[in-house]
Amino acid sequence: MKEKIAFIGMGIMGAPMAQNLLKSGYPLTVHTRTKSKAQAILEAGAAWADTPAQAARNADVVITCVTDTPDVEKVLLGEHGVIETARKGAVCIDMSTISPEATQEMAAALKKKGVQLLDAPVSGGQIGAIEARLSIMVGGSKETFEKVRPILETMGKTVTYCGPVGYGQMTKLANQVMVIHTIMSIAEGLCFAEKAGLDMQTTYDVTCGGAAYSHSLKVLGAKILAGDMKPAFRVDLQIKDLRLVMDFAKKISQPLPGTKLAMELLEKLSEQGRGKDGTQALMDVIRQLNRPKESRTEA
Amino acid sequence: MKEKIAFIGMGIMGAPMAQNLLKSGYPLTVHTRTKSKAQAILEAGAAWADTPAQAARNADVVITCVTDTPDVEKVLLGEHGVIETARKGAVCIDMSTISPEATQEMAAALKKKGVQLLDAPVSGGQIGAIEARLSIMVGGSKETFEKVRPILETMGKTVTYCGPVGYGQMTKLANQVMVIHTIMSIAEGLCFAEKAGLDMQTTYDVTCGGAAYSHSLKVLGAKILAGDMKPAFRVDLQIKDLRLVMDFAKKISQPLPGTKLAMELLEKLSEQGRGKDGTQALMDVIRQLNRPKESRTEA
C-alpha cells in the first residue's frame, strides 16, 4: 500500500512536485501558508490541513518544500509544527535548500521523537519539477533513503544518496558554487563580446561549441541574446543559496573568493530592485561597471 | 591545384596542424625556431626553410602558429620576416592567440605589400589539432576567408567567420573569459566539496548531471578526481591569454572583476613554479587559501 504523504509548501517547486505524487496515486494532504496556492491540488483530490501539525497527524511521510532555513524550522519544530503530531517511525523529507548544520540539528530533535529526517534538496528548476525530471541529492540514513526512494523517483529522474544527514544540502551547495561561476562566465564573456562589437549570435554559437560550454551558457546565454530576463532561477533565491554557501564555507574554513565576488555583484542587482529577475541579469551588473569613473566600481 | 603553404611554428599545436595539411596533399614548407621540432614533418615530406622569409618566398599561403604577440610580429614583420619575400596576393593566416589590436596593425603593414592577413585562432587543444577537430575563429576579408576555407577545414571541424581583421582574436578572448570561469567553478566547487567531506565521485556525478555542467567540469573535474595535473592547457598559456583579455578589456573600458581575480590566482600558481601544470591546478590555489592566518589570503 502506498504511504500516506503530507506535503507542506505549494511554491513554484512544491506545487508541481505534489501534483506528481498525487498522479502516482499517493494519498496526499497538503498545507501551505497561502491557501489559495493549494487550490489546484485540492481540486485534483488532495486533502487540506490547517497547520503542519494537522497535515502530519496521520502521515507516513512528511515532505517540506519551503524557502529558507527558518521556514523549515518553523514548519517542523515550531508551534503547530510537524513534531507535535508526527508518529514514531514517520519520515520527514526536507526538499528545500537550507543550512546543512540546521538540518543536522533538526534531525537530532526529530530523532528524539522517533522521526527520521532526510535532506533532499533538488536541482532542475520549475520545468524539472513539472516534468518529474529533478535531480535530488539526499542525506540521512541509507536505510530510510531506500525506503522512500520510490517516492523521490516520482518527483525526480536522478536520485542520489550523498551521505549522512546534511550531506544532501552540502552537495547542493557545492552545486550552487559551480553554477554561479558558470553564470559569471556568460555575464563577463558576453559583456566582453558585446563591448568589443562582436556579433553576439556568432559568439554564442562558437563558444557553445567548444571548451567554454556550460549548461548556463546554453540556456541563459540564449535568454540574454533574446533580451529575456524572466527567471529560470531568481536573483533573490540565488543570493539566499550563496549566503548558505558562504556561511558553511566559513564554518569549514574554506575561502571562496570567486563565489564571494559573484554574490556581491548579485546583491547590487537586488539593491536595484531586480531580485525577481532571472540570474542572467548578472550580465547587467557587469555592463554597469563600464561607466563614467565617478559612478563605477573599479575592477 | 593546391596552394603552396608555408607553415611557421612547430609547437604542440602547429606540428599536428601542419601534418594534417601535408596529409591532405598541400605542398608544405616549414620553419620553426628549433629545427629538431620539425624533424617528424620533414621526414613526412615537408621542405625546410631557414627563415620565415625563405619559407614565404614561393608560398601562396603563409600560416603562423606561435605563442605570443611579439613572436608573430617578429615572424611576419621582423628581420628575415615574411614581409620581406611574400608575393603580392599571398595570404597570411595567423593561428596564434594574440592581441587583436596588434593583429590589426600587422594587417595594415602587410596590406601595403599586397598581402592579406587573416587572424584565425583556434580552440580544442592538442587533441583537437591532432584529430583535425579544432574550432577556428576567423577575422579578416570575407572574400579571402572563403578562398582559404578549404585549408582551414583541413585543420578544424568548426570554421567560423567572425568579422573584420582582429575579430577572430576578440572572439577567442571572449571564449577564454568564459573558459576561466568554468575552471573557477570546479576549483571552488570541488574544494568546497572536499573540505566539507563529501564523496568526490558522487559530487562530480551529481553536478555533471545538472545545471552546474560545463565542459571544464567534465574534463578537468575528472582529472582532479584522478589526481592528474598534466596539462590539457598550461597555466602559463592561460595567464598569457588572460593578459591579452585584460589588456583588451581595458582598451574597450569593460571591467571584468571575475576574470581579474582568476588571473591573480593563476599567477600565484605560476609563482609557485607550476606554470607547466594544467589549468585544473587552480584547485590547489583555492585549497591553499584554507591555511593558518599568517600565510593565507583573506577572501
Coordinates of C-alpha atoms in Angstrom, one line a residue:
Chain A
M1 CA 0.0 0.0 0.0
K2 CA 1.2 3.5 -0.8
E3 CA 2.4 5.7 2.0
K4 CA 0.2 8.5 3.2
I5 CA 2.1 11.7 2.4
A6 CA 1.8 15.2 3.9
F7 CA 3.2 17.9 1.6
I8 CA 4.0 21.3 3.1
G9 CA 4.8 24.2 0.7
M10 CA 3.0 24.9 -2.5
G11 CA 5.5 27.3 -4.2
I12 CA 6.6 27.1 -7.8
M13 CA 8.6 23.9 -7.0
G14 CA 6.4 22.3 -4.3
A15 CA 3.1 22.5 -6.2
P16 CA 4.1 20.5 -9.3
M17 CA 6.1 18.1 -7.2
A18 CA 3.0 17.4 -5.1
Q19 CA 0.9 17.0 -8.3
N20 CA 3.3 14.3 -9.4
L21 CA 2.8 12.4 -6.2
L22 CA -0.9 12.7 -6.4
K23 CA -0.9 11.5 -10.1
S24 CA 1.1 8.5 -8.9
G25 CA -1.6 7.5 -6.5
Y26 CA -0.2 8.6 -3.2
P27 CA -2.9 9.7 -0.7
L28 CA -1.9 13.3 -0.2
T29 CA -2.6 16.0 2.5
V30 CA -1.3 19.5 1.8
H31 CA -0.6 22.6 3.8
T32 CA 0.8 26.0 2.7
R33 CA 0.8 29.5 4.2
T34 CA -1.5 30.9 1.5
K35 CA -4.4 28.5 1.0
S36 CA -5.2 29.9 -2.5
K37 CA -1.9 28.4 -3.8
A38 CA -3.2 25.0 -2.9
Q39 CA -6.5 25.4 -4.9
A40 CA -5.4 23.4 -7.9
I41 CA -4.1 20.4 -6.0
L42 CA -7.2 20.4 -3.7
E43 CA -9.4 20.3 -6.8
A44 CA -7.2 17.4 -8.1
G45 CA -8.1 15.4 -5.0
A46 CA -5.6 16.3 -2.2
A47 CA -6.9 16.9 1.4
W48 CA -6.3 20.2 3.2
A49 CA -4.7 20.7 6.6
D50 CA -4.8 24.0 8.5
T51 CA -1.4 23.5 10.1
P52 CA 1.8 21.4 9.6
A53 CA 0.8 19.5 12.7
Q54 CA -2.6 18.7 11.3
A55 CA -1.0 17.6 8.0
A56 CA 1.5 15.3 9.7
R57 CA -1.0 13.7 12.1
N58 CA -1.7 10.6 10.0
A59 CA 1.2 10.8 7.6
D60 CA 3.8 8.1 7.0
V61 CA 6.0 10.6 5.1
V62 CA 6.1 14.4 5.6
I63 CA 7.6 16.4 2.7
T64 CA 8.6 20.0 3.2
C65 CA 9.5 22.3 0.3
V66 CA 9.7 25.9 1.5
T67 CA 12.2 28.7 1.0
D68 CA 14.8 29.1 3.8
T69 CA 16.1 27.6 7.0
P70 CA 13.8 29.5 9.4
D71 CA 10.8 28.4 7.3
V72 CA 11.7 24.7 7.7
E73 CA 12.4 25.2 11.4
K74 CA 9.0 26.7 11.9
V75 CA 7.2 24.0 9.9
L76 CA 9.0 21.1 11.6
L77 CA 9.7 22.3 15.1
G78 CA 7.6 25.5 15.7
E79 CA 4.2 25.9 17.2
H80 CA 1.6 23.7 15.4
G81 CA 4.7 22.1 13.8
V82 CA 5.2 18.6 12.4
I83 CA 7.0 17.5 15.6
E84 CA 3.8 17.9 17.7
T85 CA 1.9 15.2 15.9
A86 CA 4.3 13.1 13.8
R87 CA 4.1 9.4 14.8
K88 CA 7.1 7.3 15.7
G89 CA 8.6 5.8 12.6
A90 CA 7.4 8.6 10.3
V91 CA 9.9 10.0 7.8
C92 CA 10.4 13.7 7.1
I93 CA 11.9 14.7 3.8
D94 CA 13.0 18.3 3.5
M95 CA 13.4 19.2 -0.1
S96 CA 14.1 22.9 0.5
T97 CA 17.7 24.3 0.1
I98 CA 18.8 25.3 3.6
S99 CA 21.6 25.2 6.1
P100 CA 23.3 21.7 6.4
E101 CA 24.0 22.4 10.1
A102 CA 20.4 23.4 10.9
T103 CA 19.4 20.3 9.1
Q104 CA 21.6 18.2 11.4
E105 CA 20.2 19.9 14.4
M106 CA 16.6 19.4 13.3
A107 CA 17.3 15.8 12.6
A108 CA 18.5 15.3 16.2
A109 CA 15.4 17.0 17.6
L110 CA 13.1 14.8 15.4
K111 CA 15.0 11.7 16.3
K112 CA 14.1 12.1 19.9
K113 CA 10.5 11.6 18.8
G114 CA 11.4 8.6 16.7
V115 CA 11.1 10.5 13.5
Q116 CA 13.8 10.3 10.8
L117 CA 14.8 13.3 8.7
L118 CA 16.2 13.1 5.2
D119 CA 17.5 16.2 3.5
A120 CA 16.7 16.1 -0.2
P121 CA 17.3 19.4 -2.0
V122 CA 16.7 19.5 -5.7
S123 CA 18.1 20.9 -8.9
G124 CA 16.4 21.3 -12.2
G125 CA 14.0 24.3 -11.8
Q126 CA 10.3 24.6 -12.2
I127 CA 10.4 22.7 -15.5
G128 CA 12.2 19.8 -13.9
A129 CA 9.6 19.8 -11.1
I130 CA 6.7 19.8 -13.6
E131 CA 8.2 17.1 -15.7
A132 CA 9.4 15.0 -12.8
R133 CA 13.0 15.3 -14.1
L134 CA 14.6 16.8 -10.9
S135 CA 18.0 15.9 -9.7
I136 CA 17.5 15.0 -6.0
M137 CA 20.5 15.0 -3.6
V138 CA 19.8 13.0 -0.4
G139 CA 21.4 12.9 3.0
G140 CA 20.4 10.8 6.0
S141 CA 20.0 7.2 7.0
K142 CA 20.7 4.9 4.0
E143 CA 18.0 2.5 5.0
T144 CA 15.4 5.2 5.3
F145 CA 16.5 6.6 1.9
E146 CA 16.0 3.2 0.3
K147 CA 12.5 3.0 1.9
V148 CA 11.4 6.3 0.4
R149 CA 13.3 6.1 -2.9
P150 CA 10.1 5.3 -4.9
I151 CA 8.5 8.5 -3.6
L152 CA 11.6 10.5 -4.6
E153 CA 11.6 8.9 -8.0
T154 CA 8.1 10.0 -8.5
M155 CA 9.4 13.6 -8.5
G156 CA 12.9 13.2 -10.0
K157 CA 14.9 11.5 -12.6
T158 CA 18.3 11.3 -10.8
V159 CA 18.1 10.5 -7.1
T160 CA 21.5 10.3 -5.5
Y161 CA 22.4 9.2 -2.0
C162 CA 25.1 11.6 -0.8
G163 CA 25.9 10.5 2.8
P164 CA 24.6 11.2 6.3
V165 CA 22.1 13.8 7.2
G166 CA 23.1 17.3 5.9
Y167 CA 25.2 15.8 3.0
G168 CA 22.4 16.4 0.5
Q169 CA 22.4 20.0 1.4
M170 CA 26.2 20.2 1.3
T171 CA 26.1 18.6 -2.2
K172 CA 23.5 21.1 -3.3
L173 CA 25.7 24.0 -2.0
A174 CA 28.7 22.6 -3.9
N175 CA 26.5 22.5 -7.0
Q176 CA 25.4 26.2 -6.4
V177 CA 29.1 27.2 -6.1
M178 CA 29.7 25.7 -9.6
V179 CA 26.5 27.2 -11.0
I180 CA 27.3 30.8 -10.0
H181 CA 30.7 30.6 -11.8
T182 CA 29.1 29.4 -15.0
I183 CA 26.6 32.3 -14.7
M184 CA 29.6 34.6 -14.2
S185 CA 31.1 33.1 -17.4
I186 CA 28.3 34.3 -19.5
A187 CA 28.0 37.7 -17.7
E188 CA 31.6 38.6 -18.3
G189 CA 32.1 36.7 -21.6
L190 CA 29.1 38.1 -23.3
C191 CA 29.7 41.6 -21.9
F192 CA 33.2 41.5 -23.3
A193 CA 31.9 40.3 -26.7
E194 CA 29.2 43.0 -26.7
K195 CA 31.5 45.8 -25.8
A196 CA 34.1 44.6 -28.4
G197 CA 31.4 44.9 -31.0
L198 CA 31.3 41.2 -31.9
D199 CA 28.2 39.6 -33.5
M200 CA 26.5 38.1 -30.4
Q201 CA 24.9 35.1 -32.2
T202 CA 28.2 34.1 -33.7
T203 CA 30.0 34.5 -30.4
Y204 CA 27.3 32.4 -28.7
D205 CA 27.5 29.7 -31.3
V206 CA 31.3 29.5 -31.3
T207 CA 31.6 29.5 -27.5
C208 CA 28.8 27.0 -27.1
G209 CA 30.6 24.7 -29.5
G210 CA 33.8 24.4 -27.6
A211 CA 35.7 24.4 -24.3
A212 CA 33.7 27.3 -22.9
Y213 CA 30.5 25.3 -23.0
S214 CA 28.3 25.2 -19.9
H215 CA 24.6 24.5 -19.2
S216 CA 24.3 28.1 -18.1
L217 CA 25.8 29.4 -21.4
K218 CA 23.4 27.4 -23.4
V219 CA 20.3 28.2 -21.5
L220 CA 20.9 31.6 -20.0
G221 CA 23.1 32.8 -22.9
A222 CA 20.2 32.2 -25.2
K223 CA 17.9 34.2 -22.9
I224 CA 20.4 37.1 -22.9
L225 CA 20.6 37.1 -26.7
A226 CA 16.8 37.3 -26.8
G227 CA 16.7 40.1 -24.2
D228 CA 14.7 37.9 -21.9
M229 CA 15.3 38.5 -18.2
K230 CA 12.5 36.2 -17.0
P231 CA 13.7 33.9 -14.3
A232 CA 14.7 30.3 -14.7
F233 CA 16.1 30.9 -11.2
R234 CA 15.5 34.2 -9.3
V235 CA 18.3 36.5 -8.3
D236 CA 17.0 36.7 -4.7
L237 CA 16.9 32.9 -4.4
Q238 CA 20.4 32.6 -5.8
I239 CA 21.6 35.1 -3.2
K240 CA 19.9 33.1 -0.5
D241 CA 21.7 29.9 -1.6
L242 CA 25.0 31.7 -1.8
R243 CA 24.6 33.0 1.7
L244 CA 24.1 29.4 2.8
V245 CA 27.3 28.6 0.9
M246 CA 29.4 31.4 2.4
D247 CA 28.1 30.6 5.9
F248 CA 29.1 26.9 5.6
A249 CA 32.3 27.8 3.8
K250 CA 33.2 29.9 6.8
K251 CA 32.4 27.1 9.2
I252 CA 34.7 24.7 7.3
S253 CA 37.4 27.4 6.8
Q254 CA 37.3 27.3 3.0
P255 CA 37.5 30.7 1.5
L256 CA 35.7 31.0 -1.9
P257 CA 36.9 34.4 -3.4
G258 CA 35.1 33.9 -6.7
T259 CA 31.8 32.9 -5.2
K260 CA 32.0 35.9 -2.7
L261 CA 32.6 38.3 -5.6
A262 CA 29.7 36.9 -7.6
M263 CA 27.4 37.2 -4.5
E264 CA 28.4 40.8 -4.1
L265 CA 27.5 41.5 -7.7
L266 CA 24.2 39.8 -7.3
E267 CA 23.5 41.9 -4.2
K268 CA 24.0 45.0 -6.3
L269 CA 21.3 43.7 -8.6
S270 CA 19.0 43.1 -5.7
E271 CA 19.6 46.6 -4.4
Q272 CA 18.4 47.8 -7.8
G273 CA 15.1 46.1 -7.2
R274 CA 15.8 43.2 -9.6
G275 CA 15.6 40.3 -7.1
K276 CA 12.8 38.8 -9.1
D277 CA 14.7 38.8 -12.4
G278 CA 16.5 35.7 -13.6
T279 CA 20.1 35.2 -12.6
Q280 CA 21.1 36.0 -16.2
A281 CA 20.6 39.7 -15.2
L282 CA 24.1 39.4 -13.6
M283 CA 25.2 40.5 -17.1
D284 CA 23.6 43.9 -16.5
V285 CA 25.8 44.4 -13.4
I286 CA 28.9 43.7 -15.4
R287 CA 27.6 46.1 -18.1
Q288 CA 27.2 48.8 -15.5
L289 CA 30.8 48.6 -14.4
N290 CA 31.6 50.2 -17.7
R291 CA 30.6 53.7 -16.7
P292 CA 32.0 57.1 -16.1
K293 CA 34.6 56.9 -13.3
E294 CA 32.6 58.6 -10.6
S295 CA 29.8 56.0 -10.6
R296 CA 31.6 52.8 -11.3
T297 CA 33.3 50.2 -9.3
E298 CA 37.0 49.7 -10.2
A299 CA 37.9 46.2 -11.3
Chain B
M1 CA 45.9 22.9 -58.0
K2 CA 46.5 23.1 -54.2
E3 CA 48.1 26.2 -52.8
K4 CA 51.7 26.1 -51.7
I5 CA 51.7 26.6 -48.0
A6 CA 54.4 27.8 -45.6
F7 CA 53.9 26.8 -42.0
I8 CA 55.8 28.6 -39.3
G9 CA 55.8 27.3 -35.7
M10 CA 56.1 23.5 -34.9
G11 CA 54.7 23.6 -31.3
I12 CA 52.3 21.2 -29.8
M13 CA 49.5 22.8 -31.8
G14 CA 51.4 23.8 -35.0
A15 CA 53.1 20.4 -35.6
P16 CA 49.9 18.3 -35.8
M17 CA 48.1 21.1 -37.8
A18 CA 50.9 21.1 -40.4
Q19 CA 50.8 17.3 -40.5
N20 CA 47.1 17.4 -41.4
L21 CA 47.9 19.8 -44.3
L22 CA 50.6 17.6 -45.6
K23 CA 48.3 14.5 -45.4
S24 CA 45.7 16.4 -47.4
G25 CA 48.3 16.9 -50.2
Y26 CA 49.3 20.6 -49.8
P27 CA 52.9 21.2 -50.8
L28 CA 54.4 22.4 -47.5
T29 CA 57.5 24.3 -46.4
V30 CA 58.1 24.7 -42.7
H31 CA 60.1 26.8 -40.4
T32 CA 60.4 26.9 -36.6
R33 CA 63.0 28.2 -34.1
T34 CA 64.2 24.8 -33.0
K35 CA 64.8 22.7 -36.2
S36 CA 64.6 19.4 -34.2
K37 CA 60.9 20.0 -33.6
A38 CA 60.4 19.9 -37.4
Q39 CA 62.1 16.5 -37.8
A40 CA 58.9 14.4 -38.0
I41 CA 57.2 16.6 -40.6
L42 CA 60.4 16.9 -42.7
E43 CA 60.6 13.1 -42.7
A44 CA 56.9 13.1 -43.8
G45 CA 57.8 15.1 -46.8
A46 CA 57.8 18.8 -45.9
A47 CA 60.6 21.1 -47.1
W48 CA 62.7 23.1 -44.6
A49 CA 63.3 26.9 -44.7
D50 CA 65.9 28.6 -42.6
T51 CA 63.9 31.7 -42.0
P52 CA 60.3 32.9 -42.2
A53 CA 61.3 35.0 -45.3
Q54 CA 62.7 31.9 -47.0
A55 CA 59.6 29.9 -46.2
A56 CA 57.3 32.6 -47.6
R57 CA 59.2 33.2 -50.8
N58 CA 57.1 30.9 -53.0
A59 CA 54.1 30.4 -50.8
D60 CA 50.5 31.2 -51.7
V61 CA 49.5 30.9 -48.1
V62 CA 51.7 31.5 -45.0
I63 CA 50.4 30.1 -41.7
T64 CA 51.8 31.2 -38.4
C65 CA 51.1 29.3 -35.2
V66 CA 53.5 30.6 -32.4
T67 CA 53.0 31.7 -28.8
D68 CA 52.5 35.4 -28.3
T69 CA 52.1 38.8 -30.0
P70 CA 55.9 39.6 -30.2
D71 CA 56.6 36.2 -31.8
V72 CA 54.0 36.8 -34.5
E73 CA 55.4 40.4 -35.1
K74 CA 58.9 39.0 -35.4
V75 CA 57.9 36.3 -37.8
L76 CA 55.8 38.5 -40.0
L77 CA 57.5 41.9 -39.9
G78 CA 60.9 41.4 -38.3
E79 CA 64.3 40.8 -39.9
H80 CA 64.1 37.8 -42.3
G81 CA 60.4 38.0 -41.8
V82 CA 57.6 37.0 -44.1
I83 CA 57.0 40.6 -45.3
E84 CA 60.5 40.6 -46.9
T85 CA 59.5 38.0 -49.5
A86 CA 55.8 37.4 -49.5
R87 CA 54.4 37.9 -53.0
K88 CA 51.5 40.3 -53.9
G89 CA 48.3 38.4 -53.5
A90 CA 49.6 36.0 -50.9
V91 CA 47.5 35.3 -47.7
C92 CA 48.9 35.1 -44.2
I93 CA 46.8 33.2 -41.7
D94 CA 47.8 33.7 -38.0
M95 CA 46.5 30.9 -35.9
S96 CA 48.2 32.0 -32.7
T97 CA 46.2 33.7 -29.9
I98 CA 47.5 37.2 -29.7
S99 CA 46.4 40.9 -29.4
P100 CA 43.5 41.9 -31.6
E101 CA 45.0 45.4 -31.9
A102 CA 48.5 44.2 -32.9
T103 CA 46.8 41.9 -35.4
Q104 CA 45.0 44.9 -37.0
E105 CA 48.3 46.9 -37.1
M106 CA 50.2 44.0 -38.8
A107 CA 47.3 43.6 -41.3
A108 CA 47.8 47.2 -42.3
A109 CA 51.5 46.8 -42.7
L110 CA 51.1 43.6 -44.8
K111 CA 48.4 45.2 -46.9
K112 CA 50.8 47.8 -48.2
K113 CA 52.7 45.0 -49.8
G114 CA 49.6 43.5 -51.2
V115 CA 49.4 40.7 -48.6
Q116 CA 46.1 39.9 -46.8
L117 CA 46.2 38.9 -43.1
L118 CA 43.5 36.7 -41.6
D119 CA 43.5 36.1 -37.8
A120 CA 42.4 32.5 -37.1
P121 CA 43.0 31.5 -33.5
V122 CA 41.9 28.0 -32.5
S123 CA 40.2 26.2 -29.6
G124 CA 40.2 22.5 -29.0
G125 CA 43.7 21.7 -27.6
Q126 CA 46.4 19.3 -28.8
I127 CA 43.8 16.5 -29.3
G128 CA 41.7 18.8 -31.5
A129 CA 44.8 19.7 -33.5
I130 CA 45.8 16.1 -34.0
E131 CA 42.3 14.9 -34.9
A132 CA 41.6 18.0 -37.1
R133 CA 38.6 18.9 -34.9
L134 CA 39.7 22.4 -33.9
S135 CA 37.2 25.3 -33.7
I136 CA 38.7 28.1 -35.8
M137 CA 37.6 31.7 -35.3
V138 CA 38.4 33.8 -38.3
G139 CA 38.7 37.6 -38.8
G140 CA 39.6 39.5 -42.0
S141 CA 38.3 39.9 -45.5
K142 CA 35.3 37.7 -46.1
E143 CA 36.4 37.0 -49.7
T144 CA 39.9 35.9 -48.6
F145 CA 38.3 33.8 -45.9
E146 CA 36.2 31.9 -48.5
K147 CA 39.3 31.4 -50.6
V148 CA 41.3 29.7 -47.9
R149 CA 38.3 28.0 -46.2
P150 CA 39.3 24.5 -47.6
I151 CA 42.7 24.9 -46.0
L152 CA 41.2 25.8 -42.6
E153 CA 38.8 22.9 -42.9
T154 CA 41.7 20.6 -43.3
M155 CA 42.7 21.5 -39.7
G156 CA 39.3 22.2 -38.0
K157 CA 35.8 20.9 -37.7
T158 CA 34.1 24.2 -37.0
V159 CA 35.4 27.2 -39.0
T160 CA 33.5 30.4 -38.2
Y161 CA 33.8 33.8 -39.9
C162 CA 33.6 36.3 -37.0
G163 CA 34.1 39.7 -38.8
P164 CA 36.9 42.1 -39.9
V165 CA 40.5 41.5 -39.1
G166 CA 41.1 41.1 -35.3
Y167 CA 37.5 39.8 -34.7
G168 CA 38.8 36.2 -34.7
Q169 CA 41.1 37.1 -31.8
M170 CA 38.4 39.1 -30.0
T171 CA 36.1 36.0 -30.2
K172 CA 38.8 33.8 -28.9
L173 CA 39.4 36.2 -26.0
A174 CA 35.6 36.2 -25.2
N175 CA 35.9 32.4 -25.3
Q176 CA 38.8 32.5 -22.8
V177 CA 36.9 34.7 -20.4
M178 CA 34.1 32.1 -20.3
V179 CA 36.6 29.2 -20.0
I180 CA 38.4 30.6 -17.0
H181 CA 35.1 31.0 -15.1
T182 CA 34.2 27.3 -15.7
I183 CA 37.7 26.4 -14.4
M184 CA 37.0 28.5 -11.3
S185 CA 33.7 26.6 -11.0
I186 CA 35.5 23.3 -10.5
A187 CA 38.3 24.9 -8.4
E188 CA 35.9 26.4 -5.8
G189 CA 33.1 23.8 -6.2
L190 CA 35.3 20.8 -5.8
C191 CA 37.4 22.4 -3.0
F192 CA 34.2 23.2 -1.1
A193 CA 33.0 19.6 -1.5
E194 CA 36.4 18.2 -0.5
K195 CA 36.6 20.3 2.6
A196 CA 33.0 19.5 3.5
G197 CA 33.9 15.8 3.5
L198 CA 31.7 14.9 0.6
D199 CA 32.3 11.8 -1.6
M200 CA 34.1 13.4 -4.6
Q201 CA 32.9 10.9 -7.2
T202 CA 29.3 11.4 -6.1
T203 CA 29.6 15.1 -6.1
Y204 CA 31.2 15.0 -9.6
D205 CA 28.4 12.8 -10.9
V206 CA 25.6 14.8 -9.4
T207 CA 27.0 18.2 -10.5
C208 CA 27.9 16.9 -14.0
G209 CA 24.3 15.8 -14.4
G210 CA 22.6 19.1 -13.8
A211 CA 22.7 22.9 -14.0
A212 CA 26.3 23.1 -12.9
Y213 CA 27.5 21.2 -16.0
S214 CA 30.4 22.6 -18.0
H215 CA 32.9 21.2 -20.4
S216 CA 35.6 22.1 -17.9
L217 CA 33.8 20.2 -15.1
K218 CA 33.5 17.1 -17.2
V219 CA 37.1 17.1 -18.5
L220 CA 39.2 18.8 -15.8
G221 CA 37.0 17.6 -12.9
A222 CA 37.7 14.1 -13.9
K223 CA 41.4 14.8 -14.0
I224 CA 41.2 16.4 -10.5
L225 CA 39.4 13.3 -9.2
A226 CA 42.2 11.1 -10.7
G227 CA 44.9 13.4 -9.1
D228 CA 46.1 14.2 -12.6
M229 CA 47.7 17.7 -13.0
K230 CA 49.0 17.1 -16.6
P231 CA 48.0 19.9 -18.9
A232 CA 45.2 19.9 -21.3
F233 CA 46.1 23.6 -21.3
R234 CA 49.0 25.0 -19.4
V235 CA 48.7 27.5 -16.6
D236 CA 51.3 29.8 -18.2
L237 CA 49.5 29.9 -21.5
Q238 CA 46.2 30.6 -19.7
I239 CA 47.8 33.5 -18.0
K240 CA 49.1 34.8 -21.3
D241 CA 45.6 34.6 -22.8
L242 CA 44.1 36.4 -19.8
R243 CA 46.7 39.1 -20.1
L244 CA 45.5 39.6 -23.6
V245 CA 41.9 39.7 -22.3
M246 CA 42.6 42.2 -19.6
D247 CA 44.6 44.5 -22.0
F248 CA 41.8 44.5 -24.5
A249 CA 39.1 44.8 -21.8
K250 CA 40.9 47.9 -20.6
K251 CA 41.0 49.3 -24.1
I252 CA 37.3 48.9 -24.5
S253 CA 36.6 50.0 -20.9
Q254 CA 35.0 46.8 -19.8
P255 CA 36.0 45.8 -16.3
L256 CA 36.0 42.0 -15.7
P257 CA 36.3 41.5 -12.0
G258 CA 35.9 37.8 -12.0
T259 CA 38.4 37.2 -14.8
K260 CA 40.9 39.5 -13.0
L261 CA 40.5 37.5 -9.8
A262 CA 41.0 34.3 -11.6
M263 CA 44.2 35.6 -13.3
E264 CA 45.6 36.7 -9.9
L265 CA 45.0 33.2 -8.6
L266 CA 46.7 31.6 -11.6
E267 CA 49.7 33.9 -11.2
K268 CA 50.1 32.6 -7.6
L269 CA 50.3 29.1 -9.1
S270 CA 52.9 30.3 -11.6
E271 CA 54.9 32.0 -8.8
Q272 CA 55.0 28.6 -7.2
G273 CA 56.7 27.1 -10.3
R274 CA 53.6 25.4 -11.6
G275 CA 53.3 27.2 -14.9
K276 CA 53.6 24.0 -16.8
D277 CA 50.8 22.2 -14.9
G278 CA 47.3 22.1 -16.4
T279 CA 44.8 24.8 -15.5
Q280 CA 43.0 22.3 -13.2
A281 CA 45.8 23.1 -10.8
L282 CA 43.8 26.2 -9.9
M283 CA 42.1 24.0 -7.4
D284 CA 45.3 23.9 -5.4
V285 CA 45.4 27.7 -5.1
I286 CA 41.8 27.6 -3.6
R287 CA 43.0 24.7 -1.3
Q288 CA 45.9 26.8 -0.1
L289 CA 43.6 29.7 0.9
N290 CA 42.5 27.5 3.7
R291 CA 45.6 27.8 5.8
P292 CA 46.8 29.3 9.1
K293 CA 46.1 33.1 9.1
E294 CA 49.6 34.3 8.7
S295 CA 50.1 32.7 5.3
R296 CA 46.8 33.0 3.7
T297 CA 44.9 35.5 1.6
E298 CA 41.7 36.6 3.1
A299 CA 38.7 36.1 0.9

